[in-house]
Amino acid sequence: MTSVPLRRRHGEGLRALVWLAPWLAGVSIFFVYPLLSTVYFSFHRYDLYTLEFIGLDNWRYLLQDPRVPTSAANTLWLVLIMVPATVLFALALAQLVVRLKAGTGLFRTIFYLPSLVPMAAGTITFVFLLNPSTGPMNQVLAVFGIEGPDWFGDPGWAKPSLTLLSLWGCGQLAVIFMAALLDVPRHLYEAAAIDGAGPWRQFRSVTLPTIAPVLMFALVTNVIYALQYFSQAMIASRVASGATDSPGSSFTPGYPDESLLTLPQWLFHAGFRDYTMGYACVLALLLFATSMIFTLILLRHFRRAEEVS
């Protein structure tokens, strides 16, 4: 009597494993194995040719490397400044388009187009547009009597310039927010208006709680993106500094004055320029742990906000 249900449960468990097998294989091959390999190599001196166990030497050097605090501070700046600015700007654009009475499709297309521009081409174009000598941005500011800064040549303006680039390319995120805003039930706004709630109160009490899952998705994905910020900063540094890849030339990322040096750039430089793969694995683990911490903090914050609401 009991063996039949037991056999049935075993059969169901086996079928579940069969259906989960592709996912389990993918996670094992592309996540678990690389993560364990990274931990393993972090205890070795590895230059792609020789492998030598050195214990905690790579981890000790992490505390002595002068580039780590600089790159970590720049990356943290992008997370705390660029990410909120991009998300808020995309949300504001979405609110604007949703409230328009006519031309919604046209403005949606205009705002989305920059996200279709290839990343390298957009970054190079942005550097030339903000060139203090020949770029049109400072020339337009000069018409109004404003002396434009040396955008990508001044350490104080380099990261804000990258933030402007991020705002320019936030069309895809704005479209996601538009879809979320259009799904907010209209009767909630009508009920709030009857209760005397103004536009700001409606936004706080109706819009934000309704689109909270989409907002959480936007923040988490953009925080992870900022922690992995590499290509735009690298390209902007190279173009602004005039560096080339000609034989005999060398380029240390972060121009000007390491203000654009992010943690992924220093990881790449340590691994594929200095060929200290073991130390690069330590930096990779640091980046992974930081991403997990920020993600858990955001998820916990949104979970508490949902419980309060």
Coordinates of C-alpha atoms in Angstrom, one line a residue:
M1 CA 0.0 0.0 0.0
T2 CA 2.7 2.5 0.9
S3 CA 5.1 1.4 -1.8
V4 CA 3.0 2.7 -4.6
P5 CA 2.8 6.3 -3.4
L6 CA 6.5 6.2 -2.5
R7 CA 7.3 4.9 -6.0
R8 CA 5.1 7.7 -7.5
R9 CA 6.9 10.3 -5.4
H10 CA 10.2 9.0 -6.6
G11 CA 9.0 9.1 -10.2
E12 CA 7.8 12.7 -9.8
G13 CA 11.1 13.7 -8.3
L14 CA 13.0 12.1 -11.2
R15 CA 10.8 13.9 -13.7
A16 CA 11.5 17.2 -11.9
L17 CA 15.2 16.5 -12.1
V18 CA 15.0 15.8 -15.8
W19 CA 13.2 19.1 -16.4
L20 CA 15.7 20.9 -14.2
A21 CA 18.7 19.3 -15.8
P22 CA 19.3 22.0 -18.4
W23 CA 19.1 24.8 -15.8
L24 CA 21.3 22.8 -13.4
A25 CA 23.9 22.1 -16.1
G26 CA 24.0 25.8 -17.1
V27 CA 24.4 27.0 -13.5
S28 CA 27.1 24.4 -12.8
I29 CA 29.1 25.2 -16.0
F30 CA 28.7 28.9 -16.2
F31 CA 28.4 30.0 -12.5
V32 CA 29.5 27.4 -10.0
Y33 CA 32.6 26.1 -11.8
P34 CA 33.9 29.6 -12.7
L35 CA 33.3 30.8 -9.1
L36 CA 35.1 27.8 -7.6
S37 CA 37.9 28.2 -10.1
T38 CA 38.3 31.9 -9.3
V39 CA 38.5 31.1 -5.6
Y40 CA 41.1 28.4 -6.4
F41 CA 43.3 30.7 -8.5
S42 CA 43.1 33.5 -6.0
F43 CA 45.5 31.5 -3.8
H44 CA 48.0 31.0 -6.6
R45 CA 50.5 33.0 -8.6
Y46 CA 49.1 32.4 -12.1
D47 CA 50.3 34.1 -15.4
L48 CA 48.6 31.7 -17.9
Y49 CA 51.8 29.6 -18.1
T50 CA 52.8 28.8 -14.5
L51 CA 50.8 28.0 -11.5
E52 CA 52.3 28.4 -8.0
F53 CA 50.5 28.2 -4.7
I54 CA 51.3 31.3 -2.6
G55 CA 48.6 31.1 0.1
L56 CA 47.1 34.5 1.1
D57 CA 49.7 36.7 -0.6
N58 CA 47.3 37.9 -3.2
W59 CA 44.8 38.8 -0.5
R60 CA 47.4 40.6 1.5
Y61 CA 48.4 42.6 -1.5
L62 CA 44.8 43.7 -2.0
L63 CA 45.1 45.6 1.3
Q64 CA 48.3 47.3 0.0
D65 CA 47.4 48.0 -3.6
P66 CA 47.1 51.8 -3.9
R67 CA 44.8 51.5 -6.9
V68 CA 42.1 49.5 -5.1
P69 CA 40.8 52.3 -2.8
T70 CA 40.8 54.7 -5.8
S71 CA 39.0 52.4 -8.1
A72 CA 36.6 51.3 -5.4
A73 CA 35.8 54.9 -4.6
N74 CA 35.1 55.7 -8.2
T75 CA 32.9 52.7 -8.6
L76 CA 31.0 53.6 -5.4
W77 CA 30.5 57.1 -6.8
L78 CA 28.9 55.6 -9.9
V79 CA 26.6 53.5 -7.8
L80 CA 25.5 56.2 -5.4
I81 CA 25.3 59.1 -7.9
M82 CA 25.0 57.9 -11.4
V83 CA 22.5 55.1 -10.8
P84 CA 19.9 57.2 -8.8
A85 CA 20.3 60.0 -11.3
T86 CA 19.7 57.7 -14.3
V87 CA 16.7 56.0 -12.7
L88 CA 15.1 59.2 -11.6
F89 CA 15.7 60.8 -15.0
A90 CA 14.2 57.8 -16.8
L91 CA 11.2 57.9 -14.5
A92 CA 10.7 61.6 -15.1
L93 CA 10.9 61.1 -18.9
A94 CA 8.3 58.3 -18.6
Q95 CA 6.0 60.4 -16.5
L96 CA 6.3 63.2 -19.1
V97 CA 5.5 61.0 -22.1
V98 CA 2.6 59.3 -20.3
R99 CA 1.0 62.6 -19.5
L100 CA 1.3 64.0 -23.0
K101 CA -2.0 64.3 -24.9
A102 CA -0.5 64.0 -28.4
G103 CA 2.8 62.8 -29.9
T104 CA 3.4 60.1 -27.4
G105 CA 4.7 57.7 -30.0
L106 CA 7.1 60.3 -31.5
F107 CA 8.6 61.2 -28.1
R108 CA 8.9 57.6 -27.1
T109 CA 10.9 56.9 -30.2
I110 CA 13.1 60.0 -29.7
F111 CA 13.9 59.0 -26.1
Y112 CA 14.6 55.4 -27.1
L113 CA 16.9 56.1 -30.1
P114 CA 20.0 56.8 -28.0
S115 CA 19.9 53.4 -26.5
L116 CA 20.2 51.9 -30.0
V117 CA 23.6 53.7 -30.6
P118 CA 26.5 51.3 -30.2
M119 CA 28.2 51.9 -26.9
A120 CA 31.7 52.6 -28.3
A121 CA 30.4 55.0 -30.9
G122 CA 28.2 56.8 -28.4
T123 CA 31.0 57.3 -25.9
I124 CA 33.5 58.5 -28.6
T125 CA 30.9 60.9 -29.9
F126 CA 30.1 62.2 -26.4
V127 CA 33.8 62.9 -25.7
F128 CA 34.1 64.9 -28.9
L129 CA 30.8 66.8 -28.2
L130 CA 32.2 67.8 -24.8
N131 CA 35.7 68.7 -26.1
P132 CA 36.5 72.0 -24.4
S133 CA 38.2 73.4 -27.6
T134 CA 36.1 72.1 -30.5
G135 CA 33.0 70.6 -29.0
P136 CA 29.6 72.3 -29.5
M137 CA 28.6 72.0 -25.8
N138 CA 31.1 74.7 -24.5
Q139 CA 30.4 76.8 -27.5
V140 CA 26.7 76.8 -26.7
L141 CA 27.5 77.6 -23.0
A142 CA 29.7 80.5 -24.2
V143 CA 26.7 82.1 -25.9
F144 CA 25.1 82.4 -22.5
G145 CA 28.3 83.7 -20.9
I146 CA 29.1 80.5 -19.2
E147 CA 32.7 79.1 -19.4
G148 CA 32.4 75.4 -19.9
P149 CA 34.7 73.0 -18.0
D150 CA 37.2 70.6 -19.4
W151 CA 34.7 67.8 -19.2
F152 CA 36.8 64.7 -19.7
G153 CA 40.1 66.4 -18.9
D154 CA 39.3 67.6 -15.4
P155 CA 39.2 65.0 -12.6
G156 CA 36.3 66.8 -11.0
W157 CA 34.2 66.7 -14.1
A158 CA 35.1 63.3 -15.6
K159 CA 32.6 61.2 -13.6
P160 CA 29.7 63.8 -14.0
S161 CA 30.4 63.7 -17.7
L162 CA 29.9 59.9 -17.7
T163 CA 26.7 60.5 -15.8
L164 CA 25.5 62.8 -18.6
L165 CA 26.3 60.0 -21.0
S166 CA 24.2 57.6 -18.9
L167 CA 21.3 60.0 -18.8
W168 CA 21.4 60.4 -22.6
G169 CA 21.2 56.6 -23.1
C170 CA 18.5 55.8 -20.5
G171 CA 15.7 55.5 -23.2
Q172 CA 15.4 51.7 -22.7
L173 CA 14.8 52.1 -19.0
A174 CA 12.3 55.0 -19.7
V175 CA 10.3 52.7 -21.9
I176 CA 10.1 50.1 -19.2
F177 CA 8.9 52.8 -16.8
M178 CA 6.3 53.9 -19.3
A179 CA 4.8 50.4 -19.5
A180 CA 4.7 50.3 -15.7
L181 CA 3.0 53.7 -15.4
L182 CA 0.4 52.8 -18.0
D183 CA -0.5 49.7 -15.9
V184 CA -1.4 51.7 -12.9
P185 CA -5.2 51.5 -12.5
R186 CA -6.8 54.8 -13.2
H187 CA -9.5 54.3 -10.5
L188 CA -6.7 54.6 -7.9
Y189 CA -5.9 58.1 -9.1
E190 CA -9.6 59.0 -9.2
A191 CA -10.1 57.8 -5.6
A192 CA -7.0 59.7 -4.4
A193 CA -8.2 62.9 -6.2
I194 CA -11.6 62.6 -4.5
D195 CA -9.8 62.3 -1.2
G196 CA -8.1 65.6 -2.0
A197 CA -4.7 64.2 -2.9
G198 CA -2.6 66.5 -5.2
P199 CA -0.2 65.3 -7.9
W200 CA 2.7 64.8 -5.6
R201 CA 0.6 62.9 -3.0
Q202 CA -0.8 60.7 -5.8
F203 CA 2.7 60.0 -7.0
R204 CA 3.9 59.0 -3.5
S205 CA 0.8 57.0 -2.5
V206 CA -0.4 55.5 -5.7
T207 CA 2.3 55.5 -8.4
L208 CA 5.4 54.5 -6.4
P209 CA 3.7 51.6 -4.5
T210 CA 2.2 50.2 -7.7
I211 CA 5.4 50.4 -9.8
A212 CA 7.7 49.3 -6.9
P213 CA 8.6 45.9 -8.4
V214 CA 9.7 47.6 -11.7
L215 CA 11.6 50.3 -9.7
M216 CA 13.3 47.5 -7.7
F217 CA 14.3 45.8 -11.0
A218 CA 15.7 49.0 -12.4
L219 CA 17.7 49.8 -9.3
V220 CA 19.2 46.3 -8.9
T221 CA 20.1 45.9 -12.6
N222 CA 21.6 49.4 -12.8
V223 CA 23.6 48.9 -9.5
I224 CA 25.1 45.7 -10.9
Y225 CA 25.7 47.5 -14.2
A226 CA 27.5 50.3 -12.4
L227 CA 29.6 47.8 -10.4
Q228 CA 30.7 46.3 -13.7
Y229 CA 31.2 49.7 -15.4
F230 CA 34.1 49.2 -17.8
S231 CA 33.8 50.0 -21.5
Q232 CA 32.5 53.6 -21.4
A233 CA 35.1 54.7 -18.8
M234 CA 37.9 53.0 -20.6
I235 CA 36.9 54.4 -24.0
A236 CA 36.4 57.9 -22.6
S237 CA 39.8 57.8 -20.9
R238 CA 41.6 56.6 -24.0
V239 CA 40.0 59.1 -26.3
A240 CA 40.3 62.1 -24.0
S241 CA 44.0 61.3 -23.3
G242 CA 44.8 60.8 -26.9
A243 CA 46.3 57.4 -26.2
T244 CA 46.8 55.0 -29.1
D245 CA 47.6 51.3 -29.5
S246 CA 50.7 51.9 -31.5
P247 CA 53.7 49.5 -30.8
G248 CA 55.6 50.6 -27.8
S249 CA 52.8 52.7 -26.3
S250 CA 51.2 51.9 -23.0
F251 CA 48.1 53.2 -21.4
T252 CA 47.1 53.0 -17.8
P253 CA 43.3 53.3 -17.4
G254 CA 41.8 56.1 -15.3
Y255 CA 42.7 59.3 -17.2
P256 CA 42.5 62.0 -15.9
D257 CA 44.4 61.4 -12.7
E258 CA 42.7 58.0 -12.1
S259 CA 39.3 59.7 -11.8
L260 CA 37.7 57.3 -14.2
L261 CA 39.5 54.2 -12.9
T262 CA 36.8 51.7 -11.9
L263 CA 37.3 48.4 -10.2
P264 CA 36.5 46.3 -13.3
Q265 CA 39.2 48.3 -15.3
W266 CA 41.8 47.6 -12.7
L267 CA 40.8 44.0 -12.6
F268 CA 41.3 43.8 -16.4
H269 CA 44.6 45.6 -16.2
A270 CA 45.9 43.3 -13.5
G271 CA 44.8 40.2 -15.3
F272 CA 45.4 40.9 -19.0
R273 CA 48.1 43.6 -19.0
D274 CA 50.2 42.6 -16.0
Y275 CA 49.3 38.9 -16.3
T276 CA 48.7 38.6 -12.5
M277 CA 45.7 36.3 -12.9
G278 CA 45.7 35.2 -9.3
Y279 CA 45.4 38.8 -8.1
A280 CA 42.8 39.5 -10.7
C281 CA 40.8 36.6 -9.3
V282 CA 40.9 38.3 -5.9
L283 CA 39.6 41.5 -7.4
A284 CA 36.9 39.6 -9.2
L285 CA 35.8 38.0 -5.9
L286 CA 35.7 41.4 -4.2
L287 CA 33.5 42.7 -7.0
F288 CA 31.2 39.7 -6.8
A289 CA 30.9 40.1 -3.0
T290 CA 30.1 43.8 -3.4
S291 CA 27.4 43.1 -6.0
M292 CA 25.8 40.6 -3.7
I293 CA 25.8 43.0 -0.7
F294 CA 24.2 45.8 -2.7
T295 CA 21.6 43.5 -4.2
L296 CA 20.7 42.0 -0.8
I297 CA 20.4 45.5 0.7
L298 CA 18.1 46.7 -2.1
L299 CA 15.9 43.6 -1.9
R300 CA 15.7 43.9 1.9
H301 CA 14.8 47.6 1.7
F302 CA 12.0 46.9 -0.9
R303 CA 10.7 44.0 1.1
R304 CA 10.4 46.2 4.2
A305 CA 8.7 49.0 2.1
E306 CA 6.2 46.5 0.9
E307 CA 5.5 45.3 4.4
V308 CA 4.9 48.9 5.6
S309 CA 2.6 49.7 2.7

